[in-house]
Coordinates of C-alpha atoms and ligand atoms in Angstrom, one line a residue:
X1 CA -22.8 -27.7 29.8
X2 CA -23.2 -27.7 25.9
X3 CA -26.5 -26.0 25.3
X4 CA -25.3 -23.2 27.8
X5 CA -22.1 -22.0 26.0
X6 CA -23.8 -19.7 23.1
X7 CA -20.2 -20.5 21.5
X8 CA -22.2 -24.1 20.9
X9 CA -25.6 -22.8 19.3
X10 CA -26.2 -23.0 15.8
X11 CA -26.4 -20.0 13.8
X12 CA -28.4 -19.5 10.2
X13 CA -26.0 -17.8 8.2
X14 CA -28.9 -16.6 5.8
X15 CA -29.5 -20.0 3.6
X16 CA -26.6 -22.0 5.8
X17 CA -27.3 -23.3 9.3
X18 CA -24.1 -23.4 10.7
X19 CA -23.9 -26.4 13.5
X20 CA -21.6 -23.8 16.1
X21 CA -20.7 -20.2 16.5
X22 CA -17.0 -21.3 16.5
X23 CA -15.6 -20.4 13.4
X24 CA -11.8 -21.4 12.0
X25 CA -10.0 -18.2 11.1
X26 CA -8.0 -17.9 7.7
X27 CA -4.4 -19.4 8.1
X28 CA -1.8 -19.3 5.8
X29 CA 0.0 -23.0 6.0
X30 CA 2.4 -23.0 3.3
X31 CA 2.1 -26.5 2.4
X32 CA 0.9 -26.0 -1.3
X33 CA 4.4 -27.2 -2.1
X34 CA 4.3 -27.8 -5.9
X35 CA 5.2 -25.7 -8.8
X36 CA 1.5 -25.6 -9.7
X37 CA 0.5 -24.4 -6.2
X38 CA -2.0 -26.4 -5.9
X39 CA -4.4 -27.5 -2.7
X40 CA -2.8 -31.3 -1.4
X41 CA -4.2 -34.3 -0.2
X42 CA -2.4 -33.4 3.0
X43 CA -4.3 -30.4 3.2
X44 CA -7.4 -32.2 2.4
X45 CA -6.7 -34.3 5.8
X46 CA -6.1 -31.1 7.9
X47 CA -9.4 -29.0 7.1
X48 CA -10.9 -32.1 7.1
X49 CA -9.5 -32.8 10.9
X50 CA -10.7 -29.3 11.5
X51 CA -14.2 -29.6 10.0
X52 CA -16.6 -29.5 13.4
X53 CA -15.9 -26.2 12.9
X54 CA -19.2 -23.8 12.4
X55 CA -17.3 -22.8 9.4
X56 CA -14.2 -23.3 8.1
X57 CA -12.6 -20.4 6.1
X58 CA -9.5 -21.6 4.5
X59 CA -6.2 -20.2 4.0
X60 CA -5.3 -17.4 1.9
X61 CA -5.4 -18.1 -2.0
X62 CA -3.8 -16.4 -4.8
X63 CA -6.2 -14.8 -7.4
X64 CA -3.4 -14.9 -9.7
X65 CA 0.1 -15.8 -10.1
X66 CA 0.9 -11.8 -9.9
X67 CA -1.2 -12.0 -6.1
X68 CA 1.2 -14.3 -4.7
X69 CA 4.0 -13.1 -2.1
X70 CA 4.4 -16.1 -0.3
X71 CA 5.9 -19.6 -0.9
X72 CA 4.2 -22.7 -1.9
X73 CA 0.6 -21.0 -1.3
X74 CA -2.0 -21.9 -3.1
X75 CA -3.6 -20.7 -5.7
X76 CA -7.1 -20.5 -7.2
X77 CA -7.0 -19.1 -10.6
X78 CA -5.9 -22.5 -12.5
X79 CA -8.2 -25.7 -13.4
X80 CA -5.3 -27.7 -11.4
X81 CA -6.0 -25.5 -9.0
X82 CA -9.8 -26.3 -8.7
X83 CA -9.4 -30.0 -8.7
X84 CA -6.8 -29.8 -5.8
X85 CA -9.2 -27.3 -3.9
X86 CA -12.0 -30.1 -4.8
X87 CA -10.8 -32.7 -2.7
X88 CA -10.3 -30.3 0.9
X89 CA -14.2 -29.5 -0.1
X90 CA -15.2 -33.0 -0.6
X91 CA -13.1 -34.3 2.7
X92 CA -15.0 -31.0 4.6
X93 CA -18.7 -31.8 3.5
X94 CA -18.0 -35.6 4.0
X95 CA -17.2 -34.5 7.5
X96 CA -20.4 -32.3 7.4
X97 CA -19.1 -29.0 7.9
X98 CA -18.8 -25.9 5.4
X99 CA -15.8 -24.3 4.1
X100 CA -15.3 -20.6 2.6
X101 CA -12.4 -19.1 0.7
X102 CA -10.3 -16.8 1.2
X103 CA -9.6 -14.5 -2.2
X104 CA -6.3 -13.6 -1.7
X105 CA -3.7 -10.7 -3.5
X106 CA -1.0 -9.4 -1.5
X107 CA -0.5 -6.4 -3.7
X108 CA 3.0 -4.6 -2.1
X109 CA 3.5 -7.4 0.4
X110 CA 5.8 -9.5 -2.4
X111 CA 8.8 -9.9 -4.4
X112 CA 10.0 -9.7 -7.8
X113 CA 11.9 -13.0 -6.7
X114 CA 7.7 -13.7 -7.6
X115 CA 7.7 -12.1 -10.3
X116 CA 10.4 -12.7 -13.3
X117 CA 11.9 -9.7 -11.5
X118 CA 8.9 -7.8 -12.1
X119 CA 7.9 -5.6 -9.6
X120 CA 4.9 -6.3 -7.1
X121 CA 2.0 -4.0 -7.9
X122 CA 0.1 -1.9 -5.4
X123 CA -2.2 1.4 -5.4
X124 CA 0.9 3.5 -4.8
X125 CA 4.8 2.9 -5.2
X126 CA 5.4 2.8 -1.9
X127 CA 7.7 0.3 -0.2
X128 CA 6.0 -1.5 3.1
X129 CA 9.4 -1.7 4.1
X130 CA 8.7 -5.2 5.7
X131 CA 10.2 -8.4 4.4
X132 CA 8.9 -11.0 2.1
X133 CA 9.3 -15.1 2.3
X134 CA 10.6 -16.0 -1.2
X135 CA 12.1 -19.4 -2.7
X136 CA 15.7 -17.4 -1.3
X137 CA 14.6 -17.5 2.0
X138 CA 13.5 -13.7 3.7
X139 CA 14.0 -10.8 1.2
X140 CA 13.3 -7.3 1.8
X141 CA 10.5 -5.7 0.2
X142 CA 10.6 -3.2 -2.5
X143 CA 8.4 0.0 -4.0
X144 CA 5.9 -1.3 -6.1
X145 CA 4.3 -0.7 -9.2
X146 CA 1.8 1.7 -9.2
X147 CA -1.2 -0.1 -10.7
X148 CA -2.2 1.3 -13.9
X149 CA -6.1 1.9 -14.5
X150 CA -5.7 -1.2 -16.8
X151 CA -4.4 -3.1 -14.2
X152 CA -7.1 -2.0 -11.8
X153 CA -10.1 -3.5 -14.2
X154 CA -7.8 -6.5 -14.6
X155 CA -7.3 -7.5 -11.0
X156 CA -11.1 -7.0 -10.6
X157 CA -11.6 -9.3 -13.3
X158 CA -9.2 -11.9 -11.4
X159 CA -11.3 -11.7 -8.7
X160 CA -14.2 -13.0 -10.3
X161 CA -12.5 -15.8 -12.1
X162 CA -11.3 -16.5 -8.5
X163 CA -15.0 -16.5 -7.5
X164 CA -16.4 -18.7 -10.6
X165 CA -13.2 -21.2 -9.8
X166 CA -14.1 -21.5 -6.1
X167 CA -17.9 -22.7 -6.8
X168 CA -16.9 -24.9 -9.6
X169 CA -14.4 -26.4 -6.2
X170 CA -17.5 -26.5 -4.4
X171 CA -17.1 -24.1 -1.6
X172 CA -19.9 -23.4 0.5
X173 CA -18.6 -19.3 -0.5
X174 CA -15.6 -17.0 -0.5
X175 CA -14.2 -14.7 1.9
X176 CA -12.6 -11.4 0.1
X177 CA -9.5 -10.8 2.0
X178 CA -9.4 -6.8 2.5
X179 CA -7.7 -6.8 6.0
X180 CA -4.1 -7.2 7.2
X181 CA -2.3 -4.8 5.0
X182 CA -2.7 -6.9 1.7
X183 CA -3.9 -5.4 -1.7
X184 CA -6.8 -4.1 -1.0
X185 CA -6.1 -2.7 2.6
X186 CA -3.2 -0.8 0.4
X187 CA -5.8 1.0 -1.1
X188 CA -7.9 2.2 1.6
X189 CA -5.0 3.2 3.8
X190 CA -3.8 7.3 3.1
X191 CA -0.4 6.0 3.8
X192 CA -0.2 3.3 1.0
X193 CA -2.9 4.9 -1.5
X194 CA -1.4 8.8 -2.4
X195 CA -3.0 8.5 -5.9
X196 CA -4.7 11.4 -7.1
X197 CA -6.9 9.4 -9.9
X198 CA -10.5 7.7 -8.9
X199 CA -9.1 5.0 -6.7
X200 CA -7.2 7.7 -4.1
X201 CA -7.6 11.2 -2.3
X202 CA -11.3 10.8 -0.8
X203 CA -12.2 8.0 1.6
X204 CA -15.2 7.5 -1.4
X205 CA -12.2 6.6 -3.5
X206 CA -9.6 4.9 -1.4
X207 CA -13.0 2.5 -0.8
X208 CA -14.1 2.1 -4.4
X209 CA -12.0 -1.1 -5.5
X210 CA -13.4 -3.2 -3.0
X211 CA -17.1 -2.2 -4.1
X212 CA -16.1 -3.2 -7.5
X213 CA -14.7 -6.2 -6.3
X214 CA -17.5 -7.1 -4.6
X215 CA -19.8 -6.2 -7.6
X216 CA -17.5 -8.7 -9.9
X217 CA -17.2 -11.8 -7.5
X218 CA -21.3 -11.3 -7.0
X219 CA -21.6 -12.1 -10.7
X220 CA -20.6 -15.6 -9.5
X221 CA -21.7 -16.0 -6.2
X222 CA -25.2 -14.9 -4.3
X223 CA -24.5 -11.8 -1.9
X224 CA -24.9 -14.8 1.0
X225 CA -22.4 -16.5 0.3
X226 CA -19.3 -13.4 0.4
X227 CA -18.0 -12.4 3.5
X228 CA -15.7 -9.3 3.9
X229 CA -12.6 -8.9 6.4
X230 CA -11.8 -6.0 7.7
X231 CA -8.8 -4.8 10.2
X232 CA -9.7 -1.6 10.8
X233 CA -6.8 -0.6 13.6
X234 CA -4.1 -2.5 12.1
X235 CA -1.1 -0.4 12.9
X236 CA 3.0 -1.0 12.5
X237 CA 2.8 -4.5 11.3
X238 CA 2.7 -6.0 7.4
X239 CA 3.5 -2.2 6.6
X240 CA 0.5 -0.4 7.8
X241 CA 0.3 3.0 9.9
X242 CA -2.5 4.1 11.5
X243 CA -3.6 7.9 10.9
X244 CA -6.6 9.9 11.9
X245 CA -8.6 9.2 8.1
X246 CA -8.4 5.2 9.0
X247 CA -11.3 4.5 11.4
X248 CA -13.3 7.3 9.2
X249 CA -12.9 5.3 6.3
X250 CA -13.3 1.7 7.9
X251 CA -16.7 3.2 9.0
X252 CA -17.6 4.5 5.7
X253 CA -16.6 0.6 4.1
X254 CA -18.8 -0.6 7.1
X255 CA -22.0 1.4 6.5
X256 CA -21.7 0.8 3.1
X257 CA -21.5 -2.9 3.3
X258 CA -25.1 -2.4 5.1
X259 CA -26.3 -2.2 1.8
X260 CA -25.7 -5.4 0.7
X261 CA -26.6 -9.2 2.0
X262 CA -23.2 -10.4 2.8
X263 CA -22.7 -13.6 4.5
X264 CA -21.1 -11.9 7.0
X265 CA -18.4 -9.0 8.2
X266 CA -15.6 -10.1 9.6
X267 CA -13.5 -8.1 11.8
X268 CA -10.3 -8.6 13.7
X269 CA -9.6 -6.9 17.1
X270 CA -6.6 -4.9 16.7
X271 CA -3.2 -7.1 16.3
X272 CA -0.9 -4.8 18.4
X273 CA -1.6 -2.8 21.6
X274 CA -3.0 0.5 19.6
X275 CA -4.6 2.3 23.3
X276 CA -2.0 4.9 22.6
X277 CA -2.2 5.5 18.7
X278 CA -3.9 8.3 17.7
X279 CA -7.0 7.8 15.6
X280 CA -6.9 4.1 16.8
X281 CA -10.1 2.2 17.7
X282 CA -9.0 -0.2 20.6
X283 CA -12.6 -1.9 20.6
X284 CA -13.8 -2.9 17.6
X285 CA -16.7 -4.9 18.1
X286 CA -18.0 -2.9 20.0
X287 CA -17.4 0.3 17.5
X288 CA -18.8 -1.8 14.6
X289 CA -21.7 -3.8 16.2
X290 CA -23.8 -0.9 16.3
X291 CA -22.8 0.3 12.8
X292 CA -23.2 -3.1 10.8
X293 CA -26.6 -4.6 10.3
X294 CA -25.7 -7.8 9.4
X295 CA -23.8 -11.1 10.5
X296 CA -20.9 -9.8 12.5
X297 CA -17.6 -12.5 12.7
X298 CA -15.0 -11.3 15.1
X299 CA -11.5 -12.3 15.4
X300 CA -8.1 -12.3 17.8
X301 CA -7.0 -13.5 20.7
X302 CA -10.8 -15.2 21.8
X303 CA -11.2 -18.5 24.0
X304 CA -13.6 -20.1 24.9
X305 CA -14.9 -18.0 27.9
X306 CA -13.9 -14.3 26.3
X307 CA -15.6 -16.4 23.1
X308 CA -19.0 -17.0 24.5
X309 CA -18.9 -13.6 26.5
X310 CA -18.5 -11.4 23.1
X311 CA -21.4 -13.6 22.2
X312 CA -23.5 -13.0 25.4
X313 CA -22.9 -9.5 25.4
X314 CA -24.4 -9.5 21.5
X315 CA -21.4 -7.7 20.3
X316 CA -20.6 -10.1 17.4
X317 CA -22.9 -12.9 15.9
X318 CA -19.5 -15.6 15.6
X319 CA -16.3 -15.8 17.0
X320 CA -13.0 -16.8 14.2
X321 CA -10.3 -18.4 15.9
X322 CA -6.9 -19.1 14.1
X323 CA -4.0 -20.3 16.2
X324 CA -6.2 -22.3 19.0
X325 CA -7.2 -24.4 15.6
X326 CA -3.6 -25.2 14.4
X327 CA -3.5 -27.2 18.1
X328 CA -6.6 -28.5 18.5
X329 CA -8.2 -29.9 15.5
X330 CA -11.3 -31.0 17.8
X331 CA -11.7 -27.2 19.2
X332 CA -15.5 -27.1 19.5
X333 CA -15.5 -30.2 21.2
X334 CA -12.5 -29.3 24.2
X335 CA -15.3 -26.3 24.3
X336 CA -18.2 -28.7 25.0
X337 CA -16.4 -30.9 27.0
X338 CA -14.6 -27.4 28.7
X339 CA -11.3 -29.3 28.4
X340 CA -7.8 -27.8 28.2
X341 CA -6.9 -26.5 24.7
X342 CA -3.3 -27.8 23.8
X343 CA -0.5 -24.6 22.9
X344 CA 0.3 -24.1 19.2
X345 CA 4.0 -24.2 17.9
X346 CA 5.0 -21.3 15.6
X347 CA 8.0 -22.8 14.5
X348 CA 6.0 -25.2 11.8
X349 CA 3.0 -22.8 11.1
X350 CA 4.7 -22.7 7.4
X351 CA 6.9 -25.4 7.3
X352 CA 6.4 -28.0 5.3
X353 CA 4.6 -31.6 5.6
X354 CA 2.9 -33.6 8.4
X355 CA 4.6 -32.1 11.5
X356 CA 2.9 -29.6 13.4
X357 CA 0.1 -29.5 10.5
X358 CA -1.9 -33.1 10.8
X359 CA 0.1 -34.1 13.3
X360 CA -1.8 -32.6 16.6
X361 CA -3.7 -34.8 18.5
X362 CA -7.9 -34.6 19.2
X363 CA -8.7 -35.1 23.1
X364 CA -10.1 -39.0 22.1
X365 CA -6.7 -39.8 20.2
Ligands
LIG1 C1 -0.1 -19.1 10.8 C2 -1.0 -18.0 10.5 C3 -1.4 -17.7 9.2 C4 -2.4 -16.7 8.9 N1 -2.8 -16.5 7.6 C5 -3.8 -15.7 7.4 C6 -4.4 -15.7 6.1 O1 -4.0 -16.4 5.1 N2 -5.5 -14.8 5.9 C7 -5.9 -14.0 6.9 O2 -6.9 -13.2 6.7 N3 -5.4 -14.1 8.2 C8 -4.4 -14.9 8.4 N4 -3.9 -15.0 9.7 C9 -4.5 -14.3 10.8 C10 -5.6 -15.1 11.5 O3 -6.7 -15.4 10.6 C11 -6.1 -14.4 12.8 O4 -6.6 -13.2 12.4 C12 -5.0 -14.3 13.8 O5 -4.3 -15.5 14.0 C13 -5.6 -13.8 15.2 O6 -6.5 -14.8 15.6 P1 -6.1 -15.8 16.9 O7 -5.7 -14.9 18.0 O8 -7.4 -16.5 17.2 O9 -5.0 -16.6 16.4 C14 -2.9 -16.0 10.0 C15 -2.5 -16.2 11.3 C16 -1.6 -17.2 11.6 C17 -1.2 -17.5 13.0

């Protein structure tokens, strides 16, 4: 049964022969608990539990302490920071498998509970009007800062110190986070970008901070070993509206990314039913497989069957899954064995300690 699931093959990811085609999805955790946000032994254990995986991309981390909108996430712009994220590499390759990270700002999607009562900052100041998971418990979000040019070349800069901290932690690469309405999803979007300077108006501009990103975090890492996410029909959730300019400018950020020899493209299949949105693009790999070149990951909702059908059809090259991972630590072996995958429990996805985090059993336990 193993050899005929294409789920199961391995897959050179340019220089990294990946054992499977069943990747683990970034997932926040919250269990960075500490006032240095830093990656935990705990943590260590679970991606460790979790490393048959293809690839592992980890959880969102902060590029900064002004990136964070979360509690106790962690971070990846401190030398603490690096030797906490060192042991959850060292328990992943011990295990044999490989482990990205995910560069993480949130942008809008914060607090000024974050911030010294500073506000978040974002292409525009324009409230998400969503809410934001602070020390305090759920607070409503505010209008942000419009980021100053300054502040522009700054956060760039973060990026790359990001970059240069995750290889000194040893991971295999980094996955820039530019999906699910976060920073730099805020500035491709019409609806959260209405600057008039370089970085807004044209799609060419609303586009142009993740190039530069890109450019700065290749300083520090091979073009093979950056991915990209993408979430191109996001629509009225973490504060984003769809309009008739988004799939436009997704495929412009798509072709574009043909130009350069990315580890992969991630994508995500739309998070909400979007059939009826205007300008929405329901399908996604099948809009993008014929418009990217590369290694195309896709995302949402997959199991094993739909999994190794997306894969049949040669619509995407690997298959992320997130919540079937937070239940099943031994995924890729229920899909060799085609065993029944165990439900996932949302009330502890962000809790904190053992429960509902290390605590889920494999099929042989
Ligand atoms: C608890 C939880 C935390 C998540 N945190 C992140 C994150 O840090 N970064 C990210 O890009 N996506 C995040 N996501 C989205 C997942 O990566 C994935 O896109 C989503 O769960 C859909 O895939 P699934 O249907 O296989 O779960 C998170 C999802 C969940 C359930």
């Amino acid at each position: 049964m193993k050899n005929e699931q294409t789920l199961l093959s391995q897959y050179d990811m340019k220089d990294l022969t990946l054992e499977n085609r069943v990747v683990m999805a970034p997932m926040t955790r919250s269990r960075a608990d500490n006032p240095g946000s830093i990656a935990t032994d705990l943590m260590a254990e679970y991606y460790a539990q979790r490393a048959s995986a293809g690839l592992v991309i980890s959880e969102g981390s902060q590029i900064s302490k002004r990136a964070v909108g979360y509690i106790n996430t962690p971070g990846i712009y401190s030398d603490e920071q690096v030797e906490g994220w060192k042991k959850v590499t060292a328990a992943v390759h011990a295990k044999g498998g490989k482990i990205f990270l995910q560069l993480w700002h949130v942008g809008r999607m914060s607090h000024p509970d974050f911030h010294n009562g500073e506000l978040p900052l974002s292409a525009s100041a324009l409230n998400p009007n969503d809410q934001s998971y602070t020390p305090q418990g759920f607070k409503d979000t505010v209008a942000p800062k419009e980021m100053t040019i300054e502040e522009i070349k700054e956060t760039i800069a973060d990026y790359g110190r990001a970059a240069k901290n995750a290889m000194a932690a040893d991971f295999d690469g980094v996955e820039i986070h530019s999906s699910n309405g976060y920073l730099l999803h805020q500035f491709f979007s019409r609806t959260s970008n209405i600057r008039t300077d370089e970085y807004g108006g044209a799609i060419e501009k609303r586009a142009k901070i993740l190039f530069e990103v890109i450019g700065e975090v290749k300083k520090y890492i091979p073009e093979n070993r950056i991915g990209v996410r993408l979430n191109p029909s996001l629509h009225g959730i973490f504060g984003m509206t769809l309009d008739e300019e988004t799939i436009p400018t997704f495929d412009y950020i798509v072709n574009r990314l043909n130009d350069y020899e990315l580890a992969y493209l991630h994508l995500s299949e739309p998070f909400t039913d979007v059939t009826d949105v205007p300008g929405a693009e329901p399908h996604i790999a099948k809009h993008y497989r014929p418009i990217y070149r590369g290694t195309l990951m896709i995302n949402t909702a997959f199991d094993r069957e739909k999994g190794n059908q997306v894969l049949n059809d040669k619509l995407a090259d690997l298959v992320a899954y997130g919540k079937p991972f937070i239940s099943n630590p031994d995924l890729v072996e229920r899909f060799a064995a085609v065993a029944e995958t165990a439900e996932w429990d949302e009330s502890t996805f962000y809790t904190t300690g053992a429960k509902g985090y290390t605590d889920y059993p494999t099929l042989k336990s």
